[in-house]
PDB file of C-alpha atoms and ligand atoms in Angstrom:
ATOM      1  CA  UNK U  72      89.739 106.724  56.674  1.00  0.00           C
ATOM      2  CA  UNK U  73      89.319 103.240  58.080  1.00  0.00           C
ATOM      3  CA  UNK U  74      89.602 103.136  61.877  1.00  0.00           C
ATOM      4  CA  UNK U  75      91.300  99.953  62.989  1.00  0.00           C
ATOM      5  CA  UNK U  76      93.333  98.774  65.947  1.00  0.00           C
ATOM      6  CA  UNK U  77      92.982  96.444  68.884  1.00  0.00           C
ATOM      7  CA  UNK U  78      91.504  96.591  72.347  1.00  0.00           C
ATOM      8  CA  UNK U  79      89.967  94.433  75.035  1.00  0.00           C
ATOM      9  CA  UNK U  80      86.386  93.341  74.375  1.00  0.00           C
ATOM     10  CA  UNK U  81      83.656  91.439  76.211  1.00  0.00           C
ATOM     11  CA  UNK U  82      84.668  92.477  79.711  1.00  0.00           C
ATOM     12  CA  UNK U  83      83.434  90.266  82.547  1.00  0.00           C
ATOM     13  CA  UNK U  84      83.898  90.327  86.325  1.00  0.00           C
ATOM     14  CA  UNK U  85      84.507  94.056  86.264  1.00  0.00           C
ATOM     15  CA  UNK U  86      85.712  95.340  89.644  1.00  0.00           C
ATOM     16  CA  UNK U  87      86.516  98.969  90.455  1.00  0.00           C
ATOM     17  CA  UNK U  88      89.050  99.605  93.167  1.00  0.00           C
ATOM     18  CA  UNK U  89      90.950 102.606  94.472  1.00  0.00           C
ATOM     19  CA  UNK U  90      94.665 102.037  94.871  1.00  0.00           C
ATOM     20  CA  UNK U  91      98.083 103.433  94.144  1.00  0.00           C
ATOM     21  CA  UNK U  92      99.224 102.590  90.622  1.00  0.00           C
ATOM     22  CA  UNK U  93     102.453 100.599  90.657  1.00  0.00           C
ATOM     23  CA  UNK U  94     103.367 102.078  87.256  1.00  0.00           C
ATOM     24  CA  UNK U  95     102.686 105.823  87.510  1.00  0.00           C
ATOM     25  CA  UNK U  96     102.394 106.091  91.306  1.00  0.00           C
ATOM     26  CA  UNK U  97      99.093 107.973  91.207  1.00  0.00           C
ATOM     27  CA  UNK U  98      96.295 107.061  93.574  1.00  0.00           C
ATOM     28  CA  UNK U  99      92.997 106.589  91.847  1.00  0.00           C
ATOM     29  CA  UNK U 100      90.444 104.364  90.264  1.00  0.00           C
ATOM     30  CA  UNK U 101      91.578 100.991  88.950  1.00  0.00           C
ATOM     31  CA  UNK U 102      89.579  98.523  86.935  1.00  0.00           C
ATOM     32  CA  UNK U 103      90.060  94.764  86.986  1.00  0.00           C
ATOM     33  CA  UNK U 104      88.263  92.489  84.542  1.00  0.00           C
ATOM     34  CA  UNK U 105      88.425  89.418  82.397  1.00  0.00           C
ATOM     35  CA  UNK U 106      88.380  90.038  78.651  1.00  0.00           C
ATOM     36  CA  UNK U 107      89.845  89.121  75.288  1.00  0.00           C
ATOM     37  CA  UNK U 108      91.820  91.248  72.889  1.00  0.00           C
ATOM     38  CA  UNK U 109      90.285  91.693  69.446  1.00  0.00           C
ATOM     39  CA  UNK U 110      91.467  93.499  66.383  1.00  0.00           C
ATOM     40  CA  UNK U 111      88.736  95.946  65.473  1.00  0.00           C
ATOM     41  CA  UNK U 112      87.563  97.902  62.450  1.00  0.00           C
ATOM     42  CA  UNK U 113      85.433 100.916  63.339  1.00  0.00           C
ATOM     43  CA  UNK U 114      85.503  99.500  66.895  1.00  0.00           C
ATOM     44  CA  UNK U 115      83.686  96.348  65.814  1.00  0.00           C
ATOM     45  CA  UNK U 116      85.668  93.403  67.243  1.00  0.00           C
ATOM     46  CA  UNK U 117      86.439  91.083  64.354  1.00  0.00           C
ATOM     47  CA  UNK U 118      89.767  89.344  64.867  1.00  0.00           C
ATOM     48  CA  UNK U 119      90.452  87.523  68.165  1.00  0.00           C
ATOM     49  CA  UNK U 120      94.044  88.122  69.233  1.00  0.00           C
ATOM     50  CA  UNK U 121      95.309  85.577  71.743  1.00  0.00           C
ATOM     51  CA  UNK U 122      93.440  83.954  74.592  1.00  0.00           C
ATOM     52  CA  UNK U 123      91.325  85.776  77.121  1.00  0.00           C
ATOM     53  CA  UNK U 124      93.156  87.312  80.019  1.00  0.00           C
ATOM     54  CA  UNK U 125      92.506  88.685  83.439  1.00  0.00           C
ATOM     55  CA  UNK U 126      93.476  92.312  83.697  1.00  0.00           C
ATOM     56  CA  UNK U 127      94.342  93.437  87.202  1.00  0.00           C
ATOM     57  CA  UNK U 128      94.364  97.070  88.295  1.00  0.00           C
ATOM     58  CA  UNK U 129      94.204  98.918  85.003  1.00  0.00           C
ATOM     59  CA  UNK U 130      94.972 102.479  86.002  1.00  0.00           C
ATOM     60  CA  UNK U 131      92.613 105.233  84.897  1.00  0.00           C
ATOM     61  CA  UNK U 132      95.562 107.622  84.628  1.00  0.00           C
ATOM     62  CA  UNK U 133      98.178 105.660  82.663  1.00  0.00           C
ATOM     63  CA  UNK U 134      96.029 102.752  81.354  1.00  0.00           C
ATOM     64  CA  UNK U 135      98.570 100.192  82.490  1.00  0.00           C
ATOM     65  CA  UNK U 136      97.698  97.093  84.469  1.00  0.00           C
ATOM     66  CA  UNK U 137      98.784  93.492  84.895  1.00  0.00           C
ATOM     67  CA  UNK U 138      97.596  91.068  82.200  1.00  0.00           C
ATOM     68  CA  UNK U 139      97.386  87.441  83.276  1.00  0.00           C
ATOM     69  CA  UNK U 140      96.597  84.811  80.614  1.00  0.00           C
ATOM     70  CA  UNK U 141      93.487  82.944  81.605  1.00  0.00           C
ATOM     71  CA  UNK U 142      95.253  79.556  81.752  1.00  0.00           C
ATOM     72  CA  UNK U 143      97.596  80.949  84.433  1.00  0.00           C
ATOM     73  CA  UNK U 144      94.764  82.538  86.322  1.00  0.00           C
ATOM     74  CA  UNK U 145      93.317  79.534  88.099  1.00  0.00           C
ATOM     75  CA  UNK U 146      96.620  78.407  89.711  1.00  0.00           C
ATOM     76  CA  UNK U 147      97.233  82.012  90.727  1.00  0.00           C
ATOM     77  CA  UNK U 148      93.805  82.450  92.303  1.00  0.00           C
ATOM     78  CA  UNK U 149      94.201  79.071  94.047  1.00  0.00           C
ATOM     79  CA  UNK U 150      97.539  80.092  95.507  1.00  0.00           C
ATOM     80  CA  UNK U 151      96.224  83.462  96.720  1.00  0.00           C
ATOM     81  CA  UNK U 152      93.138  81.784  98.179  1.00  0.00           C
ATOM     82  CA  UNK U 153      95.330  79.146  99.896  1.00  0.00           C
ATOM     83  CA  UNK U 154      97.522  81.834 101.473  1.00  0.00           C
ATOM     84  CA  UNK U 155      94.401  83.593 102.618  1.00  0.00           C
ATOM     85  CA  UNK U 156      92.931  80.440 104.155  1.00  0.00           C
ATOM     86  CA  UNK U 157      96.163  79.658 105.972  1.00  0.00           C
ATOM     87  CA  UNK U 158      96.182  83.188 107.431  1.00  0.00           C
ATOM     88  CA  UNK U 159      92.629  82.722 108.672  1.00  0.00           C
ATOM     89  CA  UNK U 160      93.659  79.395 110.222  1.00  0.00           C
ATOM     90  CA  UNK U 161      96.576  81.158 111.959  1.00  0.00           C
ATOM     91  CA  UNK U 162      94.138  83.768 113.287  1.00  0.00           C
ATOM     92  CA  UNK U 163      91.913  81.060 114.749  1.00  0.00           C
ATOM     93  CA  UNK U 164      95.031  79.577 116.377  1.00  0.00           C
ATOM     94  CA  UNK U 165      95.669  82.881 118.103  1.00  0.00           C
ATOM     95  CA  UNK U 166      98.664  84.016 116.011  1.00  0.00           C
ATOM     96  CA  UNK U 167      99.126  87.745 115.463  1.00  0.00           C
ATOM     97  CA  UNK U 168     102.328  87.640 113.397  1.00  0.00           C
ATOM     98  CA  UNK U 169     103.397  85.387 110.548  1.00  0.00           C
ATOM     99  CA  UNK U 170     106.535  84.956 108.451  1.00  0.00           C
ATOM    100  CA  UNK U 171     106.206  86.583 105.044  1.00  0.00           C
ATOM    101  CA  UNK U 172     108.629  83.975 103.617  1.00  0.00           C
ATOM    102  CA  UNK U 173     109.534  80.796 105.517  1.00  0.00           C
ATOM    103  CA  UNK U 174     112.377  81.760 107.868  1.00  0.00           C
ATOM    104  CA  UNK U 175     112.025  85.448 106.938  1.00  0.00           C
ATOM    105  CA  UNK U 176     110.906  88.459 108.961  1.00  0.00           C
ATOM    106  CA  UNK U 177     107.495  88.416 110.603  1.00  0.00           C
ATOM    107  CA  UNK U 178     104.659  90.733 109.765  1.00  0.00           C
ATOM    108  CA  UNK U 179     101.386  91.573 111.468  1.00  0.00           C
ATOM    109  CA  UNK U 180      98.677  89.165 110.356  1.00  0.00           C
ATOM    110  CA  UNK U 181      96.149  91.982 109.879  1.00  0.00           C
ATOM    111  CA  UNK U 182      98.501  93.745 107.442  1.00  0.00           C
ATOM    112  CA  UNK U 183      99.041  90.438 105.591  1.00  0.00           C
ATOM    113  CA  UNK U 184      95.316  89.748 105.350  1.00  0.00           C
ATOM    114  CA  UNK U 185      94.673  93.314 104.182  1.00  0.00           C
ATOM    115  CA  UNK U 186      97.241  92.892 101.373  1.00  0.00           C
ATOM    116  CA  UNK U 187      95.872  89.595 100.084  1.00  0.00           C
ATOM    117  CA  UNK U 188      92.307  90.826 100.474  1.00  0.00           C
ATOM    118  CA  UNK U 189      93.074  93.502  97.845  1.00  0.00           C
ATOM    119  CA  UNK U 190      94.010  90.843  95.288  1.00  0.00           C
ATOM    120  CA  UNK U 191      90.959  88.718  96.070  1.00  0.00           C
ATOM    121  CA  UNK U 192      88.717  91.770  95.809  1.00  0.00           C
ATOM    122  CA  UNK U 193      90.100  92.707  92.380  1.00  0.00           C
ATOM    123  CA  UNK U 194      89.639  89.096  91.225  1.00  0.00           C
ATOM    124  CA  UNK U 195      86.008  89.318  92.349  1.00  0.00           C
ATOM    125  CA  UNK U 196      86.579  86.471  94.803  1.00  0.00           C
ATOM    126  CA  UNK U 197      85.261  88.432  97.790  1.00  0.00           C
ATOM    127  CA  UNK U 198      82.538  91.043  97.812  1.00  0.00           C
ATOM    128  CA  UNK U 199      82.325  91.893 101.495  1.00  0.00           C
ATOM    129  CA  UNK U 200      84.682  92.320 104.419  1.00  0.00           C
ATOM    130  CA  UNK U 201      82.158  91.115 107.004  1.00  0.00           C
ATOM    131  CA  UNK U 202      83.114  87.441 107.281  1.00  0.00           C
ATOM    132  CA  UNK U 203      86.828  88.313 107.609  1.00  0.00           C
ATOM    133  CA  UNK U 204      86.002  90.907 110.219  1.00  0.00           C
ATOM    134  CA  UNK U 205      83.881  88.385 112.156  1.00  0.00           C
ATOM    135  CA  UNK U 206      86.783  85.912 112.375  1.00  0.00           C
ATOM    136  CA  UNK U 207      89.207  88.595 113.558  1.00  0.00           C
ATOM    137  CA  UNK U 208      86.818  89.960 116.170  1.00  0.00           C
ATOM    138  CA  UNK U 209      85.902  86.464 117.403  1.00  0.00           C
ATOM    139  CA  UNK U 210      89.612  86.056 118.177  1.00  0.00           C
ATOM    140  CA  UNK U 211      89.882  89.476 119.810  1.00  0.00           C
ATOM    141  CA  UNK U 212      92.156  90.779 117.061  1.00  0.00           C
ATOM    142  CA  UNK U 213      90.758  94.304 117.211  1.00  0.00           C
ATOM    143  CA  UNK U 214      93.886  96.036 115.914  1.00  0.00           C
ATOM    144  CA  UNK U 215      94.057  93.619 112.983  1.00  0.00           C
ATOM    145  CA  UNK U 216      90.364  94.161 112.319  1.00  0.00           C
ATOM    146  CA  UNK U 217      90.926  97.938 112.085  1.00  0.00           C
ATOM    147  CA  UNK U 218      93.727  97.400 109.535  1.00  0.00           C
ATOM    148  CA  UNK U 219      91.529  95.112 107.447  1.00  0.00           C
ATOM    149  CA  UNK U 220      88.536  97.482 107.645  1.00  0.00           C
ATOM    150  CA  UNK U 221      90.805 100.397 106.719  1.00  0.00           C
ATOM    151  CA  UNK U 222      92.110  98.554 103.656  1.00  0.00           C
ATOM    152  CA  UNK U 223      88.563  97.660 102.634  1.00  0.00           C
ATOM    153  CA  UNK U 224      87.527 101.320 102.932  1.00  0.00           C
ATOM    154  CA  UNK U 225      90.562 102.305 100.852  1.00  0.00           C
ATOM    155  CA  UNK U 226      89.763  99.754  98.150  1.00  0.00           C
ATOM    156  CA  UNK U 227      86.182 100.919  97.890  1.00  0.00           C
ATOM    157  CA  UNK U 228      87.176 104.581  97.719  1.00  0.00           C
ATOM    158  CA  UNK U 229      85.969 105.550 101.187  1.00  0.00           C
ATOM    159  CA  UNK U 230      88.940 107.628 102.329  1.00  0.00           C
ATOM    160  CA  UNK U 231      87.189 109.011 105.422  1.00  0.00           C
ATOM    161  CA  UNK U 232      86.397 105.477 106.566  1.00  0.00           C
ATOM    162  CA  UNK U 233      90.003 104.429 105.936  1.00  0.00           C
ATOM    163  CA  UNK U 234      91.280 107.416 107.939  1.00  0.00           C
ATOM    164  CA  UNK U 235      89.015 106.538 110.898  1.00  0.00           C
ATOM    165  CA  UNK U 236      90.044 102.868 110.930  1.00  0.00           C
ATOM    166  CA  UNK U 237      93.781 103.661 110.649  1.00  0.00           C
ATOM    167  CA  UNK U 238      93.313 106.192 113.419  1.00  0.00           C
ATOM    168  CA  UNK U 239      91.603 103.565 115.618  1.00  0.00           C
ATOM    169  CA  UNK U 240      94.442 101.096 114.890  1.00  0.00           C
ATOM    170  CA  UNK U 241      97.034 103.775 115.711  1.00  0.00           C
ATOM    171  CA  UNK U 242      95.329 104.542 119.027  1.00  0.00           C
ATOM    172  CA  UNK U 243      95.383 100.839 119.919  1.00  0.00           C
ATOM    173  CA  UNK U 244      99.070 100.406 119.096  1.00  0.00           C
ATOM    174  CA  UNK U 245     100.783 103.826 118.990  1.00  0.00           C
ATOM    175  CA  UNK U 246     104.232 102.237 118.621  1.00  0.00           C
ATOM    176  CA  UNK U 247     103.301 100.328 115.454  1.00  0.00           C
ATOM    177  CA  UNK U 248     104.436 102.370 112.427  1.00  0.00           C
ATOM    178  CA  UNK U 249     102.004 100.878 109.881  1.00  0.00           C
ATOM    179  CA  UNK U 250      98.710 102.579 110.894  1.00  0.00           C
ATOM    180  CA  UNK U 251     100.156 106.081 111.239  1.00  0.00           C
ATOM    181  CA  UNK U 252     101.932 105.868 107.857  1.00  0.00           C
ATOM    182  CA  UNK U 253      98.774 104.604 106.181  1.00  0.00           C
ATOM    183  CA  UNK U 254      96.749 107.311 107.918  1.00  0.00           C
ATOM    184  CA  UNK U 255      99.206 109.959 106.711  1.00  0.00           C
ATOM    185  CA  UNK U 256      98.836 108.715 103.125  1.00  0.00           C
ATOM    186  CA  UNK U 257      95.058 108.739 103.471  1.00  0.00           C
ATOM    187  CA  UNK U 258      95.077 112.331 104.785  1.00  0.00           C
ATOM    188  CA  UNK U 259      97.334 113.347 101.899  1.00  0.00           C
ATOM    189  CA  UNK U 260      94.976 111.774  99.363  1.00  0.00           C
ATOM    190  CA  UNK U 261      92.046 113.558 101.001  1.00  0.00           C
ATOM    191  CA  UNK U 262      93.998 116.828 100.653  1.00  0.00           C
ATOM    192  CA  UNK U 263      94.106 117.287 104.436  1.00  0.00           C
ATOM    193  CA  UNK U 264      97.665 118.459 104.176  1.00  0.00           C
ATOM    194  CA  UNK U 265      98.232 119.601 107.754  1.00  0.00           C
ATOM    195  CA  UNK U 266      96.955 116.314 109.192  1.00  0.00           C
ATOM    196  CA  UNK U 267      99.200 114.428 106.744  1.00  0.00           C
ATOM    197  CA  UNK U 268     102.215 116.519 107.800  1.00  0.00           C
ATOM    198  CA  UNK U 269     101.575 115.844 111.469  1.00  0.00           C
ATOM    199  CA  UNK U 270     101.141 112.087 110.853  1.00  0.00           C
ATOM    200  CA  UNK U 271     104.309 111.765 108.768  1.00  0.00           C
ATOM    201  CA  UNK U 272     106.195 113.504 111.594  1.00  0.00           C
ATOM    202  CA  UNK U 273     104.737 111.068 114.136  1.00  0.00           C
ATOM    203  CA  UNK U 274     105.698 108.183 111.857  1.00  0.00           C
ATOM    204  CA  UNK U 275     109.264 109.476 111.513  1.00  0.00           C
ATOM    205  CA  UNK U 276     109.627 109.457 115.295  1.00  0.00           C
ATOM    206  CA  UNK U 277     109.046 105.696 115.049  1.00  0.00           C
ATOM    207  CA  UNK U 278     111.036 105.083 111.829  1.00  0.00           C
ATOM    208  CA  UNK U 279     113.466 108.040 111.491  1.00  0.00           C
ATOM    209  CA  UNK U 280     115.370 106.647 108.503  1.00  0.00           C
ATOM    210  CA  UNK U 281     112.470 106.086 106.104  1.00  0.00           C
ATOM    211  CA  UNK U 282     113.385 108.136 103.035  1.00  0.00           C
ATOM    212  CA  UNK U 283     109.907 107.712 101.587  1.00  0.00           C
ATOM    213  CA  UNK U 284     108.333 109.569 104.507  1.00  0.00           C
ATOM    214  CA  UNK U 285     110.935 112.383 104.310  1.00  0.00           C
ATOM    215  CA  UNK U 286     110.138 112.638 100.584  1.00  0.00           C
ATOM    216  CA  UNK U 287     106.401 112.890 101.324  1.00  0.00           C
ATOM    217  CA  UNK U 288     107.110 115.697 103.801  1.00  0.00           C
ATOM    218  CA  UNK U 289     109.343 117.453 101.266  1.00  0.00           C
ATOM    219  CA  UNK U 290     106.452 117.309  98.783  1.00  0.00           C
ATOM    220  CA  UNK U 291     104.050 118.754 101.348  1.00  0.00           C
ATOM    221  CA  UNK U 292     106.424 121.644 102.202  1.00  0.00           C
ATOM    222  CA  UNK U 293     107.000 122.302  98.513  1.00  0.00           C
ATOM    223  CA  UNK U 294     103.251 122.576  97.903  1.00  0.00           C
ATOM    224  CA  UNK U 295     103.034 125.022 100.822  1.00  0.00           C
ATOM    225  CA  UNK U 296     106.095 126.937  99.600  1.00  0.00           C
ATOM    226  CA  UNK U 297     107.788 126.402 102.982  1.00  0.00           C
ATOM    227  CA  UNK U 298     111.189 126.352 101.357  1.00  0.00           C
ATOM    228  CA  UNK U 299     113.298 126.267 104.511  1.00  0.00           C
ATOM    229  CA  UNK U 300     111.513 123.059 105.487  1.00  0.00           C
ATOM    230  CA  UNK U 301     111.959 121.649 101.988  1.00  0.00           C
ATOM    231  CA  UNK U 302     115.709 122.151 102.471  1.00  0.00           C
ATOM    232  CA  UNK U 303     115.647 120.402 105.851  1.00  0.00           C
ATOM    233  CA  UNK U 304     113.693 117.433 104.447  1.00  0.00           C
ATOM    234  CA  UNK U 305     116.095 117.106 101.500  1.00  0.00           C
ATOM    235  CA  UNK U 306     119.077 117.277 103.868  1.00  0.00           C
ATOM    236  CA  UNK U 307     117.644 114.192 105.596  1.00  0.00           C
ATOM    237  CA  UNK U 308     117.091 112.441 102.263  1.00  0.00           C
ATOM    238  CA  UNK U 309     120.655 113.132 101.100  1.00  0.00           C
ATOM    239  CA  UNK U 310     122.093 112.162 104.485  1.00  0.00           C
ATOM    240  CA  UNK U 311     120.231 108.845 104.494  1.00  0.00           C
ATOM    241  CA  UNK U 312     121.192 108.018 100.919  1.00  0.00           C
ATOM    242  CA  UNK U 313     123.952 110.117  99.315  1.00  0.00           C
ATOM    243  CA  UNK U 314     123.217 108.418  95.975  1.00  0.00           C
ATOM    244  CA  UNK U 315     120.262 110.809  95.728  1.00  0.00           C
ATOM    245  CA  UNK U 316     122.779 113.646  95.275  1.00  0.00           C
ATOM    246  CA  UNK U 317     123.110 112.586  91.634  1.00  0.00           C
ATOM    247  CA  UNK U 318     119.347 112.789  90.990  1.00  0.00           C
ATOM    248  CA  UNK U 319     118.854 115.788  88.700  1.00  0.00           C
ATOM    249  CA  UNK U 320     115.264 116.474  89.705  1.00  0.00           C
ATOM    250  CA  UNK U 321     116.070 116.382  93.442  1.00  0.00           C
ATOM    251  CA  UNK U 322     119.111 118.610  92.946  1.00  0.00           C
ATOM    252  CA  UNK U 323     117.096 121.171  91.031  1.00  0.00           C
ATOM    253  CA  UNK U 324     114.353 121.318  93.685  1.00  0.00           C
ATOM    254  CA  UNK U 325     116.927 121.495  96.480  1.00  0.00           C
ATOM    255  CA  UNK U 326     118.895 124.328  94.902  1.00  0.00           C
ATOM    256  CA  UNK U 327     115.705 126.261  94.194  1.00  0.00           C
ATOM    257  CA  UNK U 328     114.530 125.778  97.808  1.00  0.00           C
ATOM    258  CA  UNK U 329     117.904 126.962  99.159  1.00  0.00           C
ATOM    259  CA  UNK U 330     117.738 130.032  96.947  1.00  0.00           C
ATOM    260  CA  UNK U 331     114.128 130.871  97.809  1.00  0.00           C
ATOM    261  CA  UNK U 332     114.546 130.424 101.567  1.00  0.00           C
ATOM    262  CA  UNK U 333     118.099 131.699 101.850  1.00  0.00           C
ATOM    263  CA  UNK U 334     118.872 128.549 103.839  1.00  0.00           C
ATOM    264  CA  UNK U 335     122.358 127.154 103.560  1.00  0.00           C
ATOM    265  CA  UNK U 336     121.565 123.487 102.835  1.00  0.00           C
ATOM    266  CA  UNK U 337     124.088 121.021 104.260  1.00  0.00           C
ATOM    267  CA  UNK U 338     124.701 119.599 100.773  1.00  0.00           C
ATOM    268  CA  UNK U 339     124.561 122.825  98.773  1.00  0.00           C
ATOM    269  CA  UNK U 340     128.329 122.990  98.414  1.00  0.00           C
ATOM    270  CA  UNK U 341     128.316 119.567  96.742  1.00  0.00           C
ATOM    271  CA  UNK U 342     125.859 120.587  94.032  1.00  0.00           C
TER     272      UNK U 342
HETATM  273 ZN1  LIG Z 693      98.981 104.519  86.528  1.00  0.00          ZN
END
């Protein structure tokens, strides 16, 4: 039997990062690299197929990632780098919040920098967080520095470091929902389930109508077989968005949790 097919060959600029996959939702190792697709026979690359491309965040679990043709790469990197530079300029001008889109809502500059830093890291444009951290600290943006350090720890797979930095950010600004949500996710990924539960609850005191956080709690209670609490979390989810009542998977879990706990869910009659 002749083995033939196609795959990416001659990988360059390989960067490993740890992130949540936007395709399968799993948190894990991602690989970014520049390469070219070749048709192969017995895994010997023989037939070039298309131009080289930059692959961003190829997930270890589902193998999907973003493929950017190399001729589109330079303008993209330039635009990301420009955004990044303008954020650093804003920092040096003492700004702590910037508009995400012109005229749109404002967002914390540390959270913005952390987001863009992820892209630059995967593109192998930055290899250390130190210079960014120096600029933030020189401008007394300690909260922002914790967010950026936390994101860097996350990217490099250091979940304990990420937890500590999100915790430090949360202690500096307890009313800001971002650090406590990120900390909760980090605890969850580190399998510290009770800490995650407590953080999601703290977060929900700040943002009570975030369905995502209720869903995370529901998942935690399900894993602990605390079925009465699963029912309560689902009641919140259905109350916040009744469209979820038509979701087969949610309905099944809800009915099972009602049965197991004997709790009379508020939406059970509608199932
Ligand atoms: Zn995936």
